[in-house]
Coordinates of C-alpha atoms in Angstrom, one line a residue:
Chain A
X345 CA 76.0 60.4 94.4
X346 CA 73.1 61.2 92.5
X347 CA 72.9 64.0 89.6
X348 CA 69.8 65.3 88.0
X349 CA 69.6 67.7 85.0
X350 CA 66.8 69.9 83.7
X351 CA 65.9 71.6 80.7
X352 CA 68.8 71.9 77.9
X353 CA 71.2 70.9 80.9
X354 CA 69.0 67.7 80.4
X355 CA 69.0 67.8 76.7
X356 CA 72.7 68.6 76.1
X357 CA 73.6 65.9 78.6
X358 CA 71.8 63.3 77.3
X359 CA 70.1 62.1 80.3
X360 CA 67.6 63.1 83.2
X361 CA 69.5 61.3 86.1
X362 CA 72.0 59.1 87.7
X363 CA 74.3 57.7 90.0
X364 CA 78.0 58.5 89.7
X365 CA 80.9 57.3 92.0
X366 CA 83.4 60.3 90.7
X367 CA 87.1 59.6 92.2
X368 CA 87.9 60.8 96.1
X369 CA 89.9 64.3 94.6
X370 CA 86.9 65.4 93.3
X371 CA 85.4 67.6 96.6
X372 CA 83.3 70.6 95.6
X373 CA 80.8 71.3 92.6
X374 CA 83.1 72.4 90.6
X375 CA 85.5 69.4 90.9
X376 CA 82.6 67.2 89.7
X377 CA 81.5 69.4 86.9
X378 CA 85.5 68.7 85.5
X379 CA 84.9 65.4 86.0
X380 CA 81.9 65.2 84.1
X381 CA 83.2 67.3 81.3
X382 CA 85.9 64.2 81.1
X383 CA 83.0 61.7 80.6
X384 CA 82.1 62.5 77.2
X385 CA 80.4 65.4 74.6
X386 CA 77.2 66.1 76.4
X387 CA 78.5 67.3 79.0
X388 CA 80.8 68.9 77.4
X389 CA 78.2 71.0 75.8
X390 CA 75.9 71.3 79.3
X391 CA 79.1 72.7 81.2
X392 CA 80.5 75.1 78.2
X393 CA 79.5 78.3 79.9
X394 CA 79.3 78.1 83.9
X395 CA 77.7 81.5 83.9
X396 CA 74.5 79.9 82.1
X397 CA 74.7 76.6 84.7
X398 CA 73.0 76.6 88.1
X399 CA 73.9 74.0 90.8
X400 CA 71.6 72.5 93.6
X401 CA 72.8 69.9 96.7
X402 CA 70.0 68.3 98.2
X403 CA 67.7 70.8 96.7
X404 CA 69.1 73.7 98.3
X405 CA 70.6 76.2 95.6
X406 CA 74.9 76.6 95.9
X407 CA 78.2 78.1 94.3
X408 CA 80.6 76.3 92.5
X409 CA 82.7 75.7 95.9
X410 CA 79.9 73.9 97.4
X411 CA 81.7 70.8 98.9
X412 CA 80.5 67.4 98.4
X413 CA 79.5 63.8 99.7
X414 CA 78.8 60.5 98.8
X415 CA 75.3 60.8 99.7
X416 CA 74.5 63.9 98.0
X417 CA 72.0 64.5 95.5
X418 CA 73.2 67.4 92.9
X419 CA 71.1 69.3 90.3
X420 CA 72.2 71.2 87.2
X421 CA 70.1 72.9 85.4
X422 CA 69.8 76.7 83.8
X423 CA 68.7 79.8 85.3
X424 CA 65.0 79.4 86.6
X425 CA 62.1 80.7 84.3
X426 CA 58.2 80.3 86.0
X427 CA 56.0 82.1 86.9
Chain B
X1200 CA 50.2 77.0 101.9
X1201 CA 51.7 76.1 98.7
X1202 CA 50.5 73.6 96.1
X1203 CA 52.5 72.1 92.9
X1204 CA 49.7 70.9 89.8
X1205 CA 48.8 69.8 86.1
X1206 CA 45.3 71.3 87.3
X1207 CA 43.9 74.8 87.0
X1208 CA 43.3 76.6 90.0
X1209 CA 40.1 78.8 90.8
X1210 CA 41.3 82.0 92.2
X1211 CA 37.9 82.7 93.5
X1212 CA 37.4 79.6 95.4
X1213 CA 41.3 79.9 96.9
X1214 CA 39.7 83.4 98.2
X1215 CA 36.2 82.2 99.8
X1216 CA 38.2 79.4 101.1
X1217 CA 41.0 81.5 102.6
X1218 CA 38.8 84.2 104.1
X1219 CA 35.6 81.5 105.2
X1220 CA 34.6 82.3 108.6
X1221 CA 37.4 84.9 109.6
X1222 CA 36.9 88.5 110.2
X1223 CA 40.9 89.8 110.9
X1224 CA 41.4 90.2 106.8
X1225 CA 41.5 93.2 105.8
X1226 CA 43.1 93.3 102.7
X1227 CA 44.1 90.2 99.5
X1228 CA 46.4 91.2 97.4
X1229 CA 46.3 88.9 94.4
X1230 CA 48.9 87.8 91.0
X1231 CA 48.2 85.2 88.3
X1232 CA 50.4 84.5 85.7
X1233 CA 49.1 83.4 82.5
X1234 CA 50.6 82.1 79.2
X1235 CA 50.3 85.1 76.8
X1236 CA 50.9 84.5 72.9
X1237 CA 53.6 87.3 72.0
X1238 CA 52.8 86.8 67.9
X1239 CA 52.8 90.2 66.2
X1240 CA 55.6 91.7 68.8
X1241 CA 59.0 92.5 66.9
X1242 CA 60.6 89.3 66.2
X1243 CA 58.2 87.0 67.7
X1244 CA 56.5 84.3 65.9
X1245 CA 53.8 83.5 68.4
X1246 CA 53.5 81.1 71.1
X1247 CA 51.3 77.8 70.3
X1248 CA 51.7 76.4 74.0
X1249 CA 54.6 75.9 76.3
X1250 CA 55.6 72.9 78.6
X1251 CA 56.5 73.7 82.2
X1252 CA 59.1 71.4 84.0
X1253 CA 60.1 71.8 87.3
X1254 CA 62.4 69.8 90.1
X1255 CA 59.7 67.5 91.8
X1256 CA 60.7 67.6 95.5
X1257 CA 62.9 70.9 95.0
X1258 CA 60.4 72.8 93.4
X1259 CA 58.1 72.0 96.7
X1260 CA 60.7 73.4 99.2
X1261 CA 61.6 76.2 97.0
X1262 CA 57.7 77.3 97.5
X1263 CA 57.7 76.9 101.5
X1264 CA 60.9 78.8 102.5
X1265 CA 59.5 81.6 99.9
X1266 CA 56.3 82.0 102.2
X1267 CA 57.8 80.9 105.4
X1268 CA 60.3 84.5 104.5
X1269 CA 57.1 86.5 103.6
X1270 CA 55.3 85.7 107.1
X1271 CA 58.1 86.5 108.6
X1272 CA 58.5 89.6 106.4
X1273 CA 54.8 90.3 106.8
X1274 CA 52.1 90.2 109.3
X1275 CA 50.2 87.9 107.2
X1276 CA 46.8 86.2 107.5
X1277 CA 47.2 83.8 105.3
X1278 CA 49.8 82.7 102.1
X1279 CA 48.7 80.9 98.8
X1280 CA 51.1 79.5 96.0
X1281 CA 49.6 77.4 93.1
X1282 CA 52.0 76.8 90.5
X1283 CA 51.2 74.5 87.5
X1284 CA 53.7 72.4 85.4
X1285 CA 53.2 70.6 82.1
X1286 CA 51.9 71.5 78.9
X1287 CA 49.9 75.2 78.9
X1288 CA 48.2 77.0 76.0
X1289 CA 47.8 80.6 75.7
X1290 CA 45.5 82.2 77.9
X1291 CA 45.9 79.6 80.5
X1292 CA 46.8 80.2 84.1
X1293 CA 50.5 79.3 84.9
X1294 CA 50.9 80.7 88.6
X1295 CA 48.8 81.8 91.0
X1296 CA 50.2 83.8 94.3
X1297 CA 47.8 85.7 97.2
X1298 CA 48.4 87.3 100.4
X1299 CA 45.8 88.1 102.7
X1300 CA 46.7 90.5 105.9
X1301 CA 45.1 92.8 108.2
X1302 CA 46.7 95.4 106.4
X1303 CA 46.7 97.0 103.0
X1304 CA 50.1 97.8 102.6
X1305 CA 51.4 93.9 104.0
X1306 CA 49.0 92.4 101.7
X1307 CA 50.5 94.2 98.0
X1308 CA 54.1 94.0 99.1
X1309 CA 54.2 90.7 100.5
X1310 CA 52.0 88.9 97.2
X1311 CA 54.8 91.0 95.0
X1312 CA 57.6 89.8 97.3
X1313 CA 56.1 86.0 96.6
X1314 CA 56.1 86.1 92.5
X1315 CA 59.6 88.4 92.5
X1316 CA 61.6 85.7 94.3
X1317 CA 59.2 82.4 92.6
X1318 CA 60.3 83.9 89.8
X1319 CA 64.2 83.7 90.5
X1320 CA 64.3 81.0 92.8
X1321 CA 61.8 78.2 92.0
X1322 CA 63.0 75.6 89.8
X1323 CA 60.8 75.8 86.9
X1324 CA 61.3 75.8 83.2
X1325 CA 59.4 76.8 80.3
X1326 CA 59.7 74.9 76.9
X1327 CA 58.4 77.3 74.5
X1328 CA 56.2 76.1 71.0
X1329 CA 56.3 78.1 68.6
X1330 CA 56.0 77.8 64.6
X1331 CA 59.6 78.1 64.5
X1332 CA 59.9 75.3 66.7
X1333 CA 60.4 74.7 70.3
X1334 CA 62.6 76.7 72.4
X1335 CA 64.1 77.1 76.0
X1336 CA 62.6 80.7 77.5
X1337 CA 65.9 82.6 79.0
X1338 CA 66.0 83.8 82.3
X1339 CA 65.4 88.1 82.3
X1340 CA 67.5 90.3 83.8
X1341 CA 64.3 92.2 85.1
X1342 CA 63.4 89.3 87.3
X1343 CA 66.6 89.4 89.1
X1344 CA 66.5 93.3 89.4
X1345 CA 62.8 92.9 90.8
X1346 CA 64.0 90.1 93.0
X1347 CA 67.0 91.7 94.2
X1348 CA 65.1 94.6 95.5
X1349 CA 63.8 92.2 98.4
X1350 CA 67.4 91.4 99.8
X1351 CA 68.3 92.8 103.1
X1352 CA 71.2 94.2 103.5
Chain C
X1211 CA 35.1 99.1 84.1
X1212 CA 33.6 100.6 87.3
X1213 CA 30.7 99.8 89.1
X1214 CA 29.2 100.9 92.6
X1215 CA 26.8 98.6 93.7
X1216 CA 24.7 97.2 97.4
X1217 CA 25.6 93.5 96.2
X1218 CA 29.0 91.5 96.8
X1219 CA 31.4 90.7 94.1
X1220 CA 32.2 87.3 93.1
X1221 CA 36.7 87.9 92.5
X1222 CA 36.7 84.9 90.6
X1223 CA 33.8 85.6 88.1
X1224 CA 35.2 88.8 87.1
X1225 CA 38.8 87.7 86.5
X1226 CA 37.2 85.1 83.9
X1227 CA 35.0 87.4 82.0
X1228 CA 38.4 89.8 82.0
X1229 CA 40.4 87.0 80.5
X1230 CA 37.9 84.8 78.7
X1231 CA 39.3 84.4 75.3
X1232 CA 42.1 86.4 75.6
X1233 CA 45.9 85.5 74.7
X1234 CA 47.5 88.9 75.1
X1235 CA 47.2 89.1 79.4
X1236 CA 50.3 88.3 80.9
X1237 CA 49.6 89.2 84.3
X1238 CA 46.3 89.6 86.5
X1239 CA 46.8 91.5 90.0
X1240 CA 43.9 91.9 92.5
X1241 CA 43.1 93.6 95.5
X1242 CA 40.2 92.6 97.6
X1243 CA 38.7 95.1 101.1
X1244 CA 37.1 93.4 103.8
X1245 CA 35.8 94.7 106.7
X1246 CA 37.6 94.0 109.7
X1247 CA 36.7 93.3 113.0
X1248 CA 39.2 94.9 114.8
X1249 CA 38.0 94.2 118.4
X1250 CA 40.9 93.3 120.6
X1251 CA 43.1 95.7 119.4
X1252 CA 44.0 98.5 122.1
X1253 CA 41.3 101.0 122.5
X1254 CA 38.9 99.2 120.2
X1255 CA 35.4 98.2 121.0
X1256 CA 35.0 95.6 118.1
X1257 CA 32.9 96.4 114.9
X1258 CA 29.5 94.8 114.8
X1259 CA 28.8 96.5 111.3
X1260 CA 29.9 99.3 108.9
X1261 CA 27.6 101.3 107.0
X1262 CA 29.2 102.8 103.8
X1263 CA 27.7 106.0 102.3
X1264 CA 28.7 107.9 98.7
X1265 CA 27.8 110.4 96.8
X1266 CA 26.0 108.8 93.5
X1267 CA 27.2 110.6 90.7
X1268 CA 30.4 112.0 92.0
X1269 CA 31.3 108.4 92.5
X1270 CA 31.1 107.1 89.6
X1271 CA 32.6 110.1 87.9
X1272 CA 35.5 110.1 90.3
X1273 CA 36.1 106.0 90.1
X1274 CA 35.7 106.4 86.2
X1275 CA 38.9 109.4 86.4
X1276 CA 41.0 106.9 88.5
X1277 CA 40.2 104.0 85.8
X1278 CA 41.3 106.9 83.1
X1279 CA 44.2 108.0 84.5
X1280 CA 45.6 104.4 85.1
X1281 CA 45.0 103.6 81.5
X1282 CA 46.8 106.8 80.9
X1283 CA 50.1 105.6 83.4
X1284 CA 50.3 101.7 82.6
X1285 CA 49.7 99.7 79.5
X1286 CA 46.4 97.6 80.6
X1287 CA 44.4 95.5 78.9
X1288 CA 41.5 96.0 81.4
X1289 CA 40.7 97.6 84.4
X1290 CA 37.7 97.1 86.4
X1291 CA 36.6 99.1 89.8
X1292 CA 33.8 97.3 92.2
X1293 CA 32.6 99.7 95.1
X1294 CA 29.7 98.5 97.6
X1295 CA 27.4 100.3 99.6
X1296 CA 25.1 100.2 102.5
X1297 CA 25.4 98.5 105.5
X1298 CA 28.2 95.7 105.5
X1299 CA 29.6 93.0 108.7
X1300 CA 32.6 92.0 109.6
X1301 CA 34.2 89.5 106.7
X1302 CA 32.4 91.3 104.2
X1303 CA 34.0 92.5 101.2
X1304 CA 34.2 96.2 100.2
X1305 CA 35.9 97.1 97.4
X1306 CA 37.4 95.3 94.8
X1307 CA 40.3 96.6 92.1
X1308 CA 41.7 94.4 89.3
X1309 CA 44.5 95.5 86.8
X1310 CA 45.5 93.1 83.9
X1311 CA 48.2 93.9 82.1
X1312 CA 50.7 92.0 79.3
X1313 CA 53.4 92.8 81.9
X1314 CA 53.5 91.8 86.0
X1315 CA 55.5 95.2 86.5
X1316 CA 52.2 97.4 85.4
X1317 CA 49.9 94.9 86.6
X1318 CA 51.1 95.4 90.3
X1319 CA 51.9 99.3 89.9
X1320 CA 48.4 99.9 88.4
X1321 CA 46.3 97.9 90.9
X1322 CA 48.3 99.2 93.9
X1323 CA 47.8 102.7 92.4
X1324 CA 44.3 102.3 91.8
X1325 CA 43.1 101.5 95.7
X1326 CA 45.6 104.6 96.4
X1327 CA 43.9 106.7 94.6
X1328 CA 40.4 105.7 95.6
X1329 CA 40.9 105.8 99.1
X1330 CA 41.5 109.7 98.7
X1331 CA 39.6 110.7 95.8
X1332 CA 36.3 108.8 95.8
X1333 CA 33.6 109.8 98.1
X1334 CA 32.5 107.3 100.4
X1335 CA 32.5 107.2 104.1
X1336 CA 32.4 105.0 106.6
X1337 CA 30.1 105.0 109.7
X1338 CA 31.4 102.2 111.9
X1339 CA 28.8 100.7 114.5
X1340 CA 30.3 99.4 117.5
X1341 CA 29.0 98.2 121.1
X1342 CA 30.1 101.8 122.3
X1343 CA 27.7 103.3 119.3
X1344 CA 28.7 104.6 116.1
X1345 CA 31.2 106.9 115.2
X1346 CA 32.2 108.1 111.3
X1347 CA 35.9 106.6 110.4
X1348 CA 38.4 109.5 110.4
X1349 CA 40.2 109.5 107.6
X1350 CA 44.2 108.0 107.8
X1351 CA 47.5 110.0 107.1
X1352 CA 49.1 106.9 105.9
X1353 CA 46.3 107.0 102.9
X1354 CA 47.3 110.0 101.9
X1355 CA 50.8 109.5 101.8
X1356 CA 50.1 106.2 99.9
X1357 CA 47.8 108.2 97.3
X1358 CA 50.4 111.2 97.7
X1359 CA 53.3 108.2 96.1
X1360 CA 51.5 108.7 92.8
X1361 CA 51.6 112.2 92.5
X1362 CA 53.8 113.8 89.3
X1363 CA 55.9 116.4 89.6
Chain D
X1051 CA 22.4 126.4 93.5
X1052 CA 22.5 123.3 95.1
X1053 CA 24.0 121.8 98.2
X1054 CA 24.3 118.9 99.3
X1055 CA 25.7 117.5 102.5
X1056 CA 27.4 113.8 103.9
X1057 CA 28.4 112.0 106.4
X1058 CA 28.9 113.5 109.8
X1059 CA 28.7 117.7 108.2
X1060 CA 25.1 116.4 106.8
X1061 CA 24.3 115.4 110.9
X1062 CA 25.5 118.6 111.5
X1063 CA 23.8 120.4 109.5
X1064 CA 20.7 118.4 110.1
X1065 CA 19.9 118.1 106.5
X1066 CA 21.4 116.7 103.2
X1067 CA 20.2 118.7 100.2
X1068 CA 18.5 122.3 100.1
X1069 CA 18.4 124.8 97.2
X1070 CA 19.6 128.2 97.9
X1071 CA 20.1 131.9 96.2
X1072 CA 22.9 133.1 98.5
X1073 CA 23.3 137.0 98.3
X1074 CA 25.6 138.6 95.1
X1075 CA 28.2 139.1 97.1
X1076 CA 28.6 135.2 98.1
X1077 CA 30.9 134.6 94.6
X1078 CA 33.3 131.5 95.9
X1079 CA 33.2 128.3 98.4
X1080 CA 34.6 130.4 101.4
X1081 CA 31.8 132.8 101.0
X1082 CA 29.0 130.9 101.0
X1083 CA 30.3 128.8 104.4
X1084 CA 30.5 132.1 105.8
X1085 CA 27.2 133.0 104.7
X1086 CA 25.5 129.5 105.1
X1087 CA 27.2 130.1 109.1
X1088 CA 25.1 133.3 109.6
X1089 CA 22.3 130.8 108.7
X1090 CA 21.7 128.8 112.1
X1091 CA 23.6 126.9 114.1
X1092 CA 23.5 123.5 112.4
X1093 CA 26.1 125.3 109.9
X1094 CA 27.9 126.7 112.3
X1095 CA 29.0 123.4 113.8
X1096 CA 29.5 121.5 110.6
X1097 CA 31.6 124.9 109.3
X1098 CA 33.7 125.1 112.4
X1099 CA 37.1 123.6 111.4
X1100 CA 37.1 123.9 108.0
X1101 CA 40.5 121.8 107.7
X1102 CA 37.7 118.5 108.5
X1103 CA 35.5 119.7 105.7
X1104 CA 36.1 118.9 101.8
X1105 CA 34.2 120.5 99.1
X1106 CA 33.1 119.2 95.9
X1107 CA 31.5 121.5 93.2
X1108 CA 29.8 119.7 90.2
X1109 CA 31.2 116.5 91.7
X1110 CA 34.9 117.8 91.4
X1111 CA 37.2 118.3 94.4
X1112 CA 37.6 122.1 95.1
X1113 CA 39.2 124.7 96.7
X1114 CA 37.9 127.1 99.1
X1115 CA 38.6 129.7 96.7
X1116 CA 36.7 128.3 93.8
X1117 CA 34.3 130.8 92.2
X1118 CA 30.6 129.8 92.2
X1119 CA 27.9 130.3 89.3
X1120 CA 23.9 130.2 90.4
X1121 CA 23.5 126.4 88.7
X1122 CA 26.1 124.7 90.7
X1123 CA 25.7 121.7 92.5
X1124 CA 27.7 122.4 96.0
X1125 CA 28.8 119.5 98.1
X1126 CA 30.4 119.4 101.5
X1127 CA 32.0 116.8 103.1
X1128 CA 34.3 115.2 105.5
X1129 CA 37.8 113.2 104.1
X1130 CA 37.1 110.2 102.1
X1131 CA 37.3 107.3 104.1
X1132 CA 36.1 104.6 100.9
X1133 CA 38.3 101.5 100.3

């Protein structure tokens, strides 16, 4: 699975991408956000308010109940600012 | 058509371009964006330049289902979206939408419809420079009110 | 700024001489009339030209009231109103309305507001030649209930 | 006073400006249609549905009952069709 992060998602996390194997119970978004949060202090600090974190699978925006696979590629970052 | 750049764009020559040899426009309804340096507003200390960043790939398909929802929204000539990423200095041009249609009306909603939902749904970020220091611009409330008014029931 | 003039417009120029050197613009909405060919369309008979006439003085007066009372709505850092003249072919452009703004809200309200108000208020007709003849363009309910929008109570 | 005419009520009328001294009794836009009617039969067609024709006096939109002084500048018109 491959995660990306943007903007202080990026920054608080430590790092712009990878490629993560997380265990089989971890299913939907959510799950692997729990996981992460498990992996060490960044992403502690990325993940400490859900409200201010938004998700996308396979560049498609989703909720936190999104399920997942192996081959997915999953994007956190905060809420969008262009234009 | 939507483009992703470093580049400026000229607005002009995206108009003589779109409306070159055709004679069923009546109407262009046009929006730039452009960096603005807030200094002397309460509690502002002035923008030096800002740094875009955006989801290379994402960012792309974001842009085409945005104008794919306006023609079908709209009865719609033609559709433009430039948006620019990387480092930007006040007074430059950040985002460029236009909508051309037969009609009047089509034209203005649809090119307001295109910057309401770039704004809440195309995955860009702006890293703001200011003497303070840099900081990450937060997302308004007002762009999901003015985005929100294009959902169908 | 208004102007009424037989020459086109060049969109593009304008927007840079409104922006050149300017940090305080945050948003830049435009709206561009063509003349349309509308042959095809049931009951039409196609426009070969359109011959625009106004009355000088009363034009310029009524264009500079409508730049005045936008200014007076919306918080605008400039405001410019193109009008042509004479005879004009399908593809040509007609009119041209630009507000520019520190905010995308007023930028959009004002411009939209602007051609509104024009299409009621200014005085310029339109004598549309086509291979029937030529007959003057009868004015449109839906303009004044667009203009009509703007009204205060 | 002067009046000035456009679009398809200057066809009608056959002519697009004139000076005129209307009688004393002509004292608002409604009476000097009437009278300019009585004129020939130019007016009479460009004066016949007066819901097609707008007035401007001193190049401001006016009502039928505006009142009229000698040094006016009169203009009639059909709706704006501009834009």
């Amino acid at each position: 699975m491959k995660l990306v992060y943007f903007a202080w998602v990026r920054e608080k996390a430590g790092l712009s991408t990878e490629d993560v194997t997380p265990p089989a119970d971890v299913t939907d978004v959510a799950g692997l956000i729990d996981w992460l949060k498990g992996r060490g202090e960044g992403y502690g600090e990325a993940f400490a308010d859900l409200d201010l974190v938004r998700v996308a699978v396979n560049q498609s925006h989703v909720d936190l109940d999104h399920a997942l696979a192996a081959s997915d590629e999953v994007a956190f970052f905060p809420p969008v600012t262009g234009g | 058509m939507i483009r992703v750049q470093t580049e400026d764009f000229d607005l002009g020559a995206e108009i003589a371009r779109m409306t070159d040899g055709k004679t069923s426009i009546g109407g262009i309804c046009s929006f730039s964006g452009l960096v603005r340096d807030i200094v002397g507003e309460a509690g502002d200390t002035g923008v030096a330049a800002m740094t875009l960043e955006h989801y290379p790939g994402m960012t792309e398909k974001a842009l085409q289902e945005i104008e794919a929802e306006a023609r079908d929204r709209w009865p719609l000539d033609d559709v433009l979206i430039v948006h620019r990423y990387g480092r930007l200095e006040p007074g430059d041009n950040i985002v460029l939408v236009i909508a051309a249609s037969a009609h009047r009306d089509a034209a203005f909603d649809a090119c307001r419809f295109l910057i309401d939902w770039l704004k809440t749904k195309a995955p860009f970020w702006k890293l703001e420079e200011t003497t303070d220091g840099t900081n990450w611009v937060e997302a308004k409330e007002s762009d999901d009110t003015a985005a929100d008014r294009w959902n169908k029931d």
